[in-house]
PDB file of C-alpha atoms in Angstrom:
ATOM      1  CA  UNK A 248     -70.553  -8.194 -12.622  1.00  0.00           C
ATOM      2  CA  UNK A 249     -67.099  -7.039 -11.595  1.00  0.00           C
ATOM      3  CA  UNK A 250     -65.117  -9.311  -9.249  1.00  0.00           C
ATOM      4  CA  UNK A 251     -63.749  -8.465  -5.839  1.00  0.00           C
ATOM      5  CA  UNK A 252     -60.007  -7.834  -5.737  1.00  0.00           C
ATOM      6  CA  UNK A 253     -57.519  -7.957  -2.867  1.00  0.00           C
ATOM      7  CA  UNK A 254     -54.573  -5.546  -2.656  1.00  0.00           C
ATOM      8  CA  UNK A 255     -51.695  -7.217  -0.804  1.00  0.00           C
ATOM      9  CA  UNK A 256     -49.010  -5.033   0.755  1.00  0.00           C
ATOM     10  CA  UNK A 257     -46.178  -6.842   2.551  1.00  0.00           C
ATOM     11  CA  UNK A 258     -43.751  -4.311   3.946  1.00  0.00           C
ATOM     12  CA  UNK A 259     -40.867  -3.926   6.361  1.00  0.00           C
ATOM     13  CA  UNK A 260     -39.322  -0.579   7.325  1.00  0.00           C
ATOM     14  CA  UNK A 261     -41.164   1.329   4.604  1.00  0.00           C
ATOM     15  CA  UNK A 262     -42.273   4.376   6.585  1.00  0.00           C
ATOM     16  CA  UNK A 263     -40.643   6.836   4.182  1.00  0.00           C
ATOM     17  CA  UNK A 264     -42.519   5.639   1.081  1.00  0.00           C
ATOM     18  CA  UNK A 265     -45.665   3.754   2.062  1.00  0.00           C
ATOM     19  CA  UNK A 266     -47.865   6.869   2.304  1.00  0.00           C
ATOM     20  CA  UNK A 267     -47.573   7.406  -1.456  1.00  0.00           C
ATOM     21  CA  UNK A 268     -48.420   3.752  -2.081  1.00  0.00           C
ATOM     22  CA  UNK A 269     -51.540   3.924   0.108  1.00  0.00           C
ATOM     23  CA  UNK A 270     -52.719   7.209  -1.391  1.00  0.00           C
ATOM     24  CA  UNK A 271     -52.390   5.764  -4.893  1.00  0.00           C
ATOM     25  CA  UNK A 272     -54.597   2.846  -3.806  1.00  0.00           C
ATOM     26  CA  UNK A 273     -57.205   5.230  -2.387  1.00  0.00           C
ATOM     27  CA  UNK A 274     -57.221   7.049  -5.754  1.00  0.00           C
ATOM     28  CA  UNK A 275     -58.106   3.925  -7.787  1.00  0.00           C
ATOM     29  CA  UNK A 276     -61.093   4.211 -10.131  1.00  0.00           C
ATOM     30  CA  UNK A 277     -62.144   0.582  -9.542  1.00  0.00           C
ATOM     31  CA  UNK A 278     -65.262   0.365  -7.315  1.00  0.00           C
ATOM     32  CA  UNK A 279     -63.974   0.657  -3.767  1.00  0.00           C
ATOM     33  CA  UNK A 280     -66.714  -1.566  -2.395  1.00  0.00           C
ATOM     34  CA  UNK A 281     -65.159  -4.371  -4.462  1.00  0.00           C
ATOM     35  CA  UNK A 282     -61.650  -3.765  -3.094  1.00  0.00           C
ATOM     36  CA  UNK A 283     -60.034  -4.961   0.100  1.00  0.00           C
ATOM     37  CA  UNK A 284     -56.533  -4.072   1.260  1.00  0.00           C
ATOM     38  CA  UNK A 285     -54.460  -6.454   3.360  1.00  0.00           C
ATOM     39  CA  UNK A 286     -51.376  -4.978   5.031  1.00  0.00           C
ATOM     40  CA  UNK A 287     -48.729  -7.276   6.486  1.00  0.00           C
ATOM     41  CA  UNK A 288     -46.054  -5.532   8.541  1.00  0.00           C
ATOM     42  CA  UNK A 289     -43.137  -7.940   8.720  1.00  0.00           C
ATOM     43  CA  UNK A 290     -41.515  -6.766  11.959  1.00  0.00           C
ATOM     44  CA  UNK A 291     -40.776  -3.166  11.005  1.00  0.00           C
ATOM     45  CA  UNK A 292     -38.381  -1.287  13.258  1.00  0.00           C
ATOM     46  CA  UNK A 293     -39.486   2.150  12.076  1.00  0.00           C
ATOM     47  CA  UNK A 294     -42.901   3.885  12.011  1.00  0.00           C
ATOM     48  CA  UNK A 295     -44.357   1.753   9.189  1.00  0.00           C
ATOM     49  CA  UNK A 296     -47.159   0.260  11.287  1.00  0.00           C
ATOM     50  CA  UNK A 297     -48.125   3.661  12.688  1.00  0.00           C
ATOM     51  CA  UNK A 298     -48.315   5.142   9.189  1.00  0.00           C
ATOM     52  CA  UNK A 299     -50.503   2.250   8.035  1.00  0.00           C
ATOM     53  CA  UNK A 300     -52.852   2.603  11.001  1.00  0.00           C
ATOM     54  CA  UNK A 301     -53.159   6.356  10.408  1.00  0.00           C
ATOM     55  CA  UNK A 302     -54.680   5.648   6.997  1.00  0.00           C
ATOM     56  CA  UNK A 303     -57.113   2.880   7.955  1.00  0.00           C
ATOM     57  CA  UNK A 304     -59.963   5.213   8.901  1.00  0.00           C
ATOM     58  CA  UNK A 305     -59.458   7.251   5.726  1.00  0.00           C
ATOM     59  CA  UNK A 306     -59.932   4.291   3.395  1.00  0.00           C
ATOM     60  CA  UNK A 307     -63.453   3.659   2.061  1.00  0.00           C
ATOM     61  CA  UNK A 308     -62.727  -0.006   1.389  1.00  0.00           C
ATOM     62  CA  UNK A 309     -62.285  -3.062   3.584  1.00  0.00           C
ATOM     63  CA  UNK A 310     -58.905  -3.070   5.320  1.00  0.00           C
ATOM     64  CA  UNK A 311     -57.109  -5.781   7.286  1.00  0.00           C
ATOM     65  CA  UNK A 312     -53.845  -5.096   9.111  1.00  0.00           C
ATOM     66  CA  UNK A 313     -51.531  -7.881  10.269  1.00  0.00           C
ATOM     67  CA  UNK A 314     -48.307  -7.467  12.209  1.00  0.00           C
ATOM     68  CA  UNK A 315     -45.784 -10.068  13.295  1.00  0.00           C
ATOM     69  CA  UNK A 316     -42.129 -10.352  14.193  1.00  0.00           C
ATOM     70  CA  UNK A 317     -39.888 -10.747  11.165  1.00  0.00           C
ATOM     71  CA  UNK A 318     -40.718 -13.960   9.310  1.00  0.00           C
ATOM     72  CA  UNK A 319     -39.660 -13.084   5.769  1.00  0.00           C
ATOM     73  CA  UNK A 320     -41.486 -12.446   2.527  1.00  0.00           C
ATOM     74  CA  UNK A 321     -42.703 -15.996   1.930  1.00  0.00           C
ATOM     75  CA  UNK A 322     -44.576 -16.150   5.226  1.00  0.00           C
ATOM     76  CA  UNK A 323     -45.869 -12.581   4.913  1.00  0.00           C
ATOM     77  CA  UNK A 324     -47.295 -13.170   1.451  1.00  0.00           C
ATOM     78  CA  UNK A 325     -49.063 -16.300   2.694  1.00  0.00           C
ATOM     79  CA  UNK A 326     -50.906 -14.159   5.231  1.00  0.00           C
ATOM     80  CA  UNK A 327     -52.409 -12.295   2.273  1.00  0.00           C
ATOM     81  CA  UNK A 328     -53.136 -15.490   0.311  1.00  0.00           C
ATOM     82  CA  UNK A 329     -54.819 -17.154   3.302  1.00  0.00           C
ATOM     83  CA  UNK A 330     -56.987 -14.142   4.154  1.00  0.00           C
ATOM     84  CA  UNK A 331     -57.842 -12.840   0.684  1.00  0.00           C
ATOM     85  CA  UNK A 332     -61.545 -12.597  -0.144  1.00  0.00           C
ATOM     86  CA  UNK A 333     -60.935 -11.415  -3.695  1.00  0.00           C
ATOM     87  CA  UNK A 334     -60.829 -13.401  -6.916  1.00  0.00           C
ATOM     88  CA  UNK A 335     -57.463 -11.765  -7.587  1.00  0.00           C
ATOM     89  CA  UNK A 336     -54.542 -10.420  -5.544  1.00  0.00           C
ATOM     90  CA  UNK A 337     -52.710  -7.350  -6.774  1.00  0.00           C
ATOM     91  CA  UNK A 338     -49.334  -7.082  -5.055  1.00  0.00           C
ATOM     92  CA  UNK A 339     -48.151  -3.597  -4.130  1.00  0.00           C
ATOM     93  CA  UNK A 340     -44.738  -2.969  -2.610  1.00  0.00           C
ATOM     94  CA  UNK A 341     -44.260  -0.239  -0.037  1.00  0.00           C
ATOM     95  CA  UNK A 342     -42.299   1.881  -2.516  1.00  0.00           C
ATOM     96  CA  UNK A 343     -44.748   1.616  -5.415  1.00  0.00           C
ATOM     97  CA  UNK A 344     -47.180   4.152  -6.853  1.00  0.00           C
ATOM     98  CA  UNK A 345     -50.167   3.102  -8.940  1.00  0.00           C
ATOM     99  CA  UNK A 346     -51.833   5.248 -11.600  1.00  0.00           C
ATOM    100  CA  UNK A 347     -55.594   5.591 -10.952  1.00  0.00           C
ATOM    101  CA  UNK A 348     -56.592   2.972 -13.538  1.00  0.00           C
ATOM    102  CA  UNK A 349     -54.118   0.271 -12.440  1.00  0.00           C
ATOM    103  CA  UNK A 350     -56.530  -2.045 -10.605  1.00  0.00           C
ATOM    104  CA  UNK A 351     -59.229  -1.710 -13.253  1.00  0.00           C
ATOM    105  CA  UNK A 352     -56.856  -2.497 -16.142  1.00  0.00           C
ATOM    106  CA  UNK A 353     -55.318  -5.457 -14.311  1.00  0.00           C
ATOM    107  CA  UNK A 354     -58.689  -6.983 -13.426  1.00  0.00           C
ATOM    108  CA  UNK A 355     -60.088  -6.456 -16.926  1.00  0.00           C
ATOM    109  CA  UNK A 356     -57.060  -8.222 -18.411  1.00  0.00           C
ATOM    110  CA  UNK A 357     -57.486 -11.231 -16.117  1.00  0.00           C
ATOM    111  CA  UNK A 358     -61.220 -11.424 -16.754  1.00  0.00           C
ATOM    112  CA  UNK A 359     -60.531 -11.542 -20.494  1.00  0.00           C
ATOM    113  CA  UNK A 360     -57.804 -14.205 -20.123  1.00  0.00           C
ATOM    114  CA  UNK A 361     -59.123 -17.044 -18.001  1.00  0.00           C
ATOM    115  CA  UNK A 362     -56.020 -19.220 -18.457  1.00  0.00           C
ATOM    116  CA  UNK A 363     -53.630 -16.589 -17.066  1.00  0.00           C
ATOM    117  CA  UNK A 364     -52.493 -17.267 -13.517  1.00  0.00           C
ATOM    118  CA  UNK A 365     -50.134 -14.276 -13.176  1.00  0.00           C
ATOM    119  CA  UNK A 366     -50.043 -11.023 -15.135  1.00  0.00           C
ATOM    120  CA  UNK A 367     -47.260  -8.484 -14.679  1.00  0.00           C
ATOM    121  CA  UNK A 368     -47.842  -4.784 -15.322  1.00  0.00           C
ATOM    122  CA  UNK A 369     -45.265  -2.620 -17.094  1.00  0.00           C
ATOM    123  CA  UNK A 370     -42.747  -0.393 -15.340  1.00  0.00           C
ATOM    124  CA  UNK A 371     -43.197   3.312 -15.938  1.00  0.00           C
ATOM    125  CA  UNK A 372     -40.675   6.139 -15.592  1.00  0.00           C
ATOM    126  CA  UNK A 373     -41.486   8.706 -12.943  1.00  0.00           C
ATOM    127  CA  UNK A 374     -40.784  12.324 -13.756  1.00  0.00           C
ATOM    128  CA  UNK A 375     -38.168  14.115 -11.689  1.00  0.00           C
ATOM    129  CA  UNK A 376     -36.116  11.115 -10.606  1.00  0.00           C
ATOM    130  CA  UNK A 377     -32.431  11.466  -9.797  1.00  0.00           C
ATOM    131  CA  UNK A 378     -29.732  10.139 -12.112  1.00  0.00           C
ATOM    132  CA  UNK A 379     -29.230   7.056  -9.940  1.00  0.00           C
ATOM    133  CA  UNK A 380     -32.983   6.350  -9.802  1.00  0.00           C
ATOM    134  CA  UNK A 381     -33.307   6.617 -13.586  1.00  0.00           C
ATOM    135  CA  UNK A 382     -30.291   4.366 -14.179  1.00  0.00           C
ATOM    136  CA  UNK A 383     -31.780   1.701 -11.933  1.00  0.00           C
ATOM    137  CA  UNK A 384     -35.235   1.898 -13.493  1.00  0.00           C
ATOM    138  CA  UNK A 385     -34.241   2.118 -17.176  1.00  0.00           C
ATOM    139  CA  UNK A 386     -33.330  -1.588 -17.671  1.00  0.00           C
ATOM    140  CA  UNK A 387     -36.729  -2.687 -16.327  1.00  0.00           C
ATOM    141  CA  UNK A 388     -38.597  -0.308 -18.642  1.00  0.00           C
ATOM    142  CA  UNK A 389     -36.518  -1.428 -21.628  1.00  0.00           C
ATOM    143  CA  UNK A 390     -37.033  -5.115 -20.822  1.00  0.00           C
ATOM    144  CA  UNK A 391     -40.796  -4.558 -20.700  1.00  0.00           C
ATOM    145  CA  UNK A 392     -40.718  -3.008 -24.172  1.00  0.00           C
ATOM    146  CA  UNK A 393     -38.636  -5.875 -25.606  1.00  0.00           C
ATOM    147  CA  UNK A 394     -40.263  -8.848 -23.878  1.00  0.00           C
ATOM    148  CA  UNK A 395     -43.861  -7.910 -24.501  1.00  0.00           C
ATOM    149  CA  UNK A 396     -45.546 -11.225 -23.697  1.00  0.00           C
ATOM    150  CA  UNK A 397     -43.410 -12.260 -20.675  1.00  0.00           C
ATOM    151  CA  UNK A 398     -43.779 -15.936 -21.672  1.00  0.00           C
ATOM    152  CA  UNK A 399     -40.127 -16.810 -21.041  1.00  0.00           C
ATOM    153  CA  UNK A 400     -39.526 -14.834 -17.834  1.00  0.00           C
ATOM    154  CA  UNK A 401     -40.735 -15.373 -14.281  1.00  0.00           C
ATOM    155  CA  UNK A 402     -42.075 -12.097 -12.835  1.00  0.00           C
ATOM    156  CA  UNK A 403     -41.711 -10.643  -9.383  1.00  0.00           C
ATOM    157  CA  UNK A 404     -44.788  -9.807  -7.340  1.00  0.00           C
ATOM    158  CA  UNK A 405     -44.451  -6.008  -7.501  1.00  0.00           C
ATOM    159  CA  UNK A 406     -46.973  -4.757 -10.048  1.00  0.00           C
ATOM    160  CA  UNK A 407     -48.342  -8.268 -10.595  1.00  0.00           C
ATOM    161  CA  UNK A 408     -51.873  -9.630 -10.301  1.00  0.00           C
ATOM    162  CA  UNK A 409     -52.341 -13.233  -9.169  1.00  0.00           C
ATOM    163  CA  UNK A 410     -55.401 -15.372  -9.702  1.00  0.00           C
ATOM    164  CA  UNK A 411     -56.158 -16.579  -6.156  1.00  0.00           C
ATOM    165  CA  UNK A 412     -57.176 -19.989  -7.480  1.00  0.00           C
ATOM    166  CA  UNK A 413     -53.744 -20.389  -9.088  1.00  0.00           C
ATOM    167  CA  UNK A 414     -51.575 -19.421  -6.107  1.00  0.00           C
ATOM    168  CA  UNK A 415     -53.652 -21.553  -3.719  1.00  0.00           C
ATOM    169  CA  UNK A 416     -53.470 -24.471  -6.112  1.00  0.00           C
ATOM    170  CA  UNK A 417     -49.666 -24.029  -6.108  1.00  0.00           C
ATOM    171  CA  UNK A 418     -49.586 -24.236  -2.309  1.00  0.00           C
ATOM    172  CA  UNK A 419     -48.869 -20.572  -1.660  1.00  0.00           C
ATOM    173  CA  UNK A 420     -45.403 -19.130  -1.161  1.00  0.00           C
ATOM    174  CA  UNK A 421     -42.426 -21.048   0.206  1.00  0.00           C
ATOM    175  CA  UNK A 422     -41.952 -19.746   3.754  1.00  0.00           C
ATOM    176  CA  UNK A 423     -38.351 -20.974   3.798  1.00  0.00           C
ATOM    177  CA  UNK A 424     -37.540 -18.234   1.269  1.00  0.00           C
ATOM    178  CA  UNK A 425     -37.337 -15.345   3.708  1.00  0.00           C
ATOM    179  CA  UNK A 426     -35.428 -12.845   1.576  1.00  0.00           C
ATOM    180  CA  UNK A 427     -35.895 -12.579  -2.176  1.00  0.00           C
ATOM    181  CA  UNK A 428     -36.974 -15.161  -4.723  1.00  0.00           C
ATOM    182  CA  UNK A 429     -40.254 -16.256  -3.124  1.00  0.00           C
ATOM    183  CA  UNK A 430     -42.122 -14.602  -5.997  1.00  0.00           C
ATOM    184  CA  UNK A 431     -40.165 -16.255  -8.824  1.00  0.00           C
ATOM    185  CA  UNK A 432     -40.488 -19.606  -7.062  1.00  0.00           C
ATOM    186  CA  UNK A 433     -44.261 -19.188  -6.792  1.00  0.00           C
ATOM    187  CA  UNK A 434     -44.549 -18.108 -10.435  1.00  0.00           C
ATOM    188  CA  UNK A 435     -42.503 -21.152 -11.484  1.00  0.00           C
ATOM    189  CA  UNK A 436     -44.850 -23.523  -9.662  1.00  0.00           C
ATOM    190  CA  UNK A 437     -47.952 -21.756 -10.989  1.00  0.00           C
ATOM    191  CA  UNK A 438     -46.613 -22.045 -14.537  1.00  0.00           C
ATOM    192  CA  UNK A 439     -45.832 -25.744 -14.047  1.00  0.00           C
ATOM    193  CA  UNK A 440     -49.481 -26.307 -13.151  1.00  0.00           C
ATOM    194  CA  UNK A 441     -50.432 -25.165 -16.635  1.00  0.00           C
ATOM    195  CA  UNK A 442     -51.354 -21.541 -15.932  1.00  0.00           C
ATOM    196  CA  UNK A 443     -50.072 -18.856 -18.294  1.00  0.00           C
ATOM    197  CA  UNK A 444     -47.872 -15.938 -17.240  1.00  0.00           C
ATOM    198  CA  UNK A 445     -48.433 -12.811 -19.309  1.00  0.00           C
ATOM    199  CA  UNK A 446     -47.730  -9.097 -19.510  1.00  0.00           C
ATOM    200  CA  UNK A 447     -50.750  -6.893 -18.925  1.00  0.00           C
ATOM    201  CA  UNK A 448     -51.222  -3.374 -20.361  1.00  0.00           C
ATOM    202  CA  UNK A 449     -51.320  -1.810 -16.871  1.00  0.00           C
ATOM    203  CA  UNK A 450     -48.556   0.540 -15.690  1.00  0.00           C
ATOM    204  CA  UNK A 451     -46.984   1.003 -12.266  1.00  0.00           C
ATOM    205  CA  UNK A 452     -44.211   3.152 -10.833  1.00  0.00           C
ATOM    206  CA  UNK A 453     -41.582   2.321  -8.256  1.00  0.00           C
ATOM    207  CA  UNK A 454     -39.471   4.593  -6.076  1.00  0.00           C
ATOM    208  CA  UNK A 455     -35.915   3.546  -6.858  1.00  0.00           C
ATOM    209  CA  UNK A 456     -32.757   3.796  -4.781  1.00  0.00           C
ATOM    210  CA  UNK A 457     -31.510   7.382  -4.721  1.00  0.00           C
ATOM    211  CA  UNK A 458     -27.831   6.749  -3.974  1.00  0.00           C
ATOM    212  CA  UNK A 459     -25.110   4.298  -4.987  1.00  0.00           C
ATOM    213  CA  UNK A 460     -24.846   3.226  -1.347  1.00  0.00           C
ATOM    214  CA  UNK A 461     -28.529   2.270  -1.254  1.00  0.00           C
ATOM    215  CA  UNK A 462     -28.129   0.283  -4.490  1.00  0.00           C
ATOM    216  CA  UNK A 463     -25.068  -1.522  -3.113  1.00  0.00           C
ATOM    217  CA  UNK A 464     -26.908  -2.585   0.048  1.00  0.00           C
ATOM    218  CA  UNK A 465     -30.061  -3.636  -1.838  1.00  0.00           C
ATOM    219  CA  UNK A 466     -28.239  -5.810  -4.356  1.00  0.00           C
ATOM    220  CA  UNK A 467     -26.221  -7.510  -1.620  1.00  0.00           C
ATOM    221  CA  UNK A 468     -29.594  -8.339  -0.064  1.00  0.00           C
ATOM    222  CA  UNK A 469     -30.819  -9.687  -3.423  1.00  0.00           C
ATOM    223  CA  UNK A 470     -27.794 -11.964  -3.754  1.00  0.00           C
ATOM    224  CA  UNK A 471     -28.101 -13.135  -0.149  1.00  0.00           C
ATOM    225  CA  UNK A 472     -31.748 -14.095  -0.650  1.00  0.00           C
ATOM    226  CA  UNK A 473     -31.311 -15.586  -4.108  1.00  0.00           C
ATOM    227  CA  UNK A 474     -28.865 -18.147  -2.748  1.00  0.00           C
ATOM    228  CA  UNK A 475     -31.716 -20.101  -1.140  1.00  0.00           C
ATOM    229  CA  UNK A 476     -33.771 -19.871  -4.335  1.00  0.00           C
ATOM    230  CA  UNK A 477     -30.846 -21.183  -6.388  1.00  0.00           C
ATOM    231  CA  UNK A 478     -30.303 -24.089  -4.006  1.00  0.00           C
ATOM    232  CA  UNK A 479     -33.986 -25.000  -4.281  1.00  0.00           C
ATOM    233  CA  UNK A 480     -34.310 -24.714  -8.058  1.00  0.00           C
ATOM    234  CA  UNK A 481     -31.276 -24.062 -10.254  1.00  0.00           C
ATOM    235  CA  UNK A 482     -33.399 -23.787 -13.375  1.00  0.00           C
ATOM    236  CA  UNK A 483     -34.933 -20.453 -12.336  1.00  0.00           C
ATOM    237  CA  UNK A 484     -31.828 -18.362 -13.078  1.00  0.00           C
ATOM    238  CA  UNK A 485     -28.327 -18.949 -14.397  1.00  0.00           C
ATOM    239  CA  UNK A 486     -25.239 -18.031 -12.368  1.00  0.00           C
ATOM    240  CA  UNK A 487     -23.470 -17.455 -15.685  1.00  0.00           C
ATOM    241  CA  UNK A 488     -25.521 -14.269 -16.103  1.00  0.00           C
ATOM    242  CA  UNK A 489     -25.101 -13.078 -12.518  1.00  0.00           C
ATOM    243  CA  UNK A 490     -21.597 -11.593 -12.466  1.00  0.00           C
ATOM    244  CA  UNK A 491     -19.999  -8.148 -12.954  1.00  0.00           C
ATOM    245  CA  UNK A 492     -18.853  -8.837 -16.522  1.00  0.00           C
ATOM    246  CA  UNK A 493     -22.333  -9.990 -17.566  1.00  0.00           C
ATOM    247  CA  UNK A 494     -23.757  -6.865 -15.934  1.00  0.00           C
ATOM    248  CA  UNK A 495     -21.326  -4.648 -17.859  1.00  0.00           C
ATOM    249  CA  UNK A 496     -22.162  -6.322 -21.191  1.00  0.00           C
ATOM    250  CA  UNK A 497     -25.892  -6.118 -20.491  1.00  0.00           C
ATOM    251  CA  UNK A 498     -25.478  -2.431 -19.690  1.00  0.00           C
ATOM    252  CA  UNK A 499     -23.682  -1.854 -22.989  1.00  0.00           C
ATOM    253  CA  UNK A 500     -26.546  -3.464 -24.868  1.00  0.00           C
ATOM    254  CA  UNK A 501     -29.057  -1.221 -23.133  1.00  0.00           C
ATOM    255  CA  UNK A 502     -27.305   2.126 -23.631  1.00  0.00           C
ATOM    256  CA  UNK A 503     -28.787   2.781 -27.093  1.00  0.00           C
ATOM    257  CA  UNK A 504     -32.433   1.962 -26.220  1.00  0.00           C
ATOM    258  CA  UNK A 505     -32.055   3.818 -22.912  1.00  0.00           C
ATOM    259  CA  UNK A 506     -30.808   6.967 -24.648  1.00  0.00           C
ATOM    260  CA  UNK A 507     -33.611   6.731 -27.199  1.00  0.00           C
ATOM    261  CA  UNK A 508     -36.107   6.463 -24.363  1.00  0.00           C
ATOM    262  CA  UNK A 509     -34.700   8.993 -21.883  1.00  0.00           C
ATOM    263  CA  UNK A 510     -32.517  11.331 -23.970  1.00  0.00           C
ATOM    264  CA  UNK A 511     -30.031  11.824 -21.128  1.00  0.00           C
ATOM    265  CA  UNK A 512     -26.280  11.414 -21.639  1.00  0.00           C
ATOM    266  CA  UNK A 513     -25.802   9.845 -18.227  1.00  0.00           C
ATOM    267  CA  UNK A 514     -27.333   6.607 -19.548  1.00  0.00           C
ATOM    268  CA  UNK A 515     -23.838   5.874 -20.905  1.00  0.00           C
ATOM    269  CA  UNK A 516     -23.050   4.994 -17.275  1.00  0.00           C
ATOM    270  CA  UNK A 517     -25.388   1.990 -17.478  1.00  0.00           C
ATOM    271  CA  UNK A 518     -22.578  -0.578 -18.052  1.00  0.00           C
ATOM    272  CA  UNK A 519     -20.820   0.565 -14.868  1.00  0.00           C
ATOM    273  CA  UNK A 520     -24.094   0.838 -12.966  1.00  0.00           C
ATOM    274  CA  UNK A 521     -25.178  -2.711 -13.837  1.00  0.00           C
ATOM    275  CA  UNK A 522     -21.692  -4.059 -13.157  1.00  0.00           C
ATOM    276  CA  UNK A 523     -21.895  -2.504  -9.672  1.00  0.00           C
ATOM    277  CA  UNK A 524     -25.241  -4.203  -9.065  1.00  0.00           C
ATOM    278  CA  UNK A 525     -23.901  -7.603 -10.108  1.00  0.00           C
ATOM    279  CA  UNK A 526     -20.774  -7.154  -7.976  1.00  0.00           C
ATOM    280  CA  UNK A 527     -22.966  -6.511  -4.926  1.00  0.00           C
ATOM    281  CA  UNK A 528     -25.233  -9.449  -5.845  1.00  0.00           C
ATOM    282  CA  UNK A 529     -22.244 -11.805  -6.043  1.00  0.00           C
ATOM    283  CA  UNK A 530     -20.965 -10.635  -2.672  1.00  0.00           C
ATOM    284  CA  UNK A 531     -24.378 -11.276  -1.093  1.00  0.00           C
ATOM    285  CA  UNK A 532     -24.603 -14.705  -2.732  1.00  0.00           C
ATOM    286  CA  UNK A 533     -21.110 -15.677  -1.521  1.00  0.00           C
ATOM    287  CA  UNK A 534     -21.806 -14.294   1.963  1.00  0.00           C
ATOM    288  CA  UNK A 535     -24.879 -16.499   2.305  1.00  0.00           C
ATOM    289  CA  UNK A 536     -22.957 -19.518   1.051  1.00  0.00           C
ATOM    290  CA  UNK A 537     -20.245 -18.931   3.667  1.00  0.00           C
ATOM    291  CA  UNK A 538     -22.776 -18.359   6.454  1.00  0.00           C
ATOM    292  CA  UNK A 539     -24.811 -21.518   5.836  1.00  0.00           C
TER     293      UNK A 539
END
């Protein structure tokens, strides 16, 4: 008998992309009577909540919608964990798109691997993306192809399936981590409890930033949020690797596999692209340190 699965969507100001995410959930080939969707709107200031509510009646699966003033990702994810009826939680970001077999492949993988607490799907490349979108996505796709098992890396929640037993045993997400890093922190604690973290054969797609300005703002936000994660647990990531020079070198190393994968000459911009990301990350990290 197939298990029930919860789809958790924690979103803030995602009105421009969340329709695609919801429609890709509706299109899943997993039995809809065994799916529930939990939306958590974390104080959106745009039309996100209205878009979500417009889809509720169209969804032939159980749906729960929660809305609160901004509390951050840790608290929002705990709303899903505390209200999930499924054996598993599949996390979907507001800018993600799932192929129709995503839920089925994720659940089948977990059912066949009872010691896995978290399984991360593989990033796919969407057709028709802009140069900036492809440059941002390429490193993730390449990393997935190199690090097939994921044993040595802590995954984010986007495209990941969590065993509910594992995340509840770990005490849920740290609500003090309001920006980024709540997912890596949770994965770290789940792993320390003896659960395995693996790569699954499922695929997912993510709408990437379309402009350099959007990338700059997003990576400042990453650095700002990661400061709290670093203060809590310095073993999760190394500051030595989080600087513009490291980004440039990493980009150089990825040019050849990126060109082999994409066959576009603009991938030679990857060193500069990844250096820009790390510059923004450092600025966000320093800003949070100053504003403590």
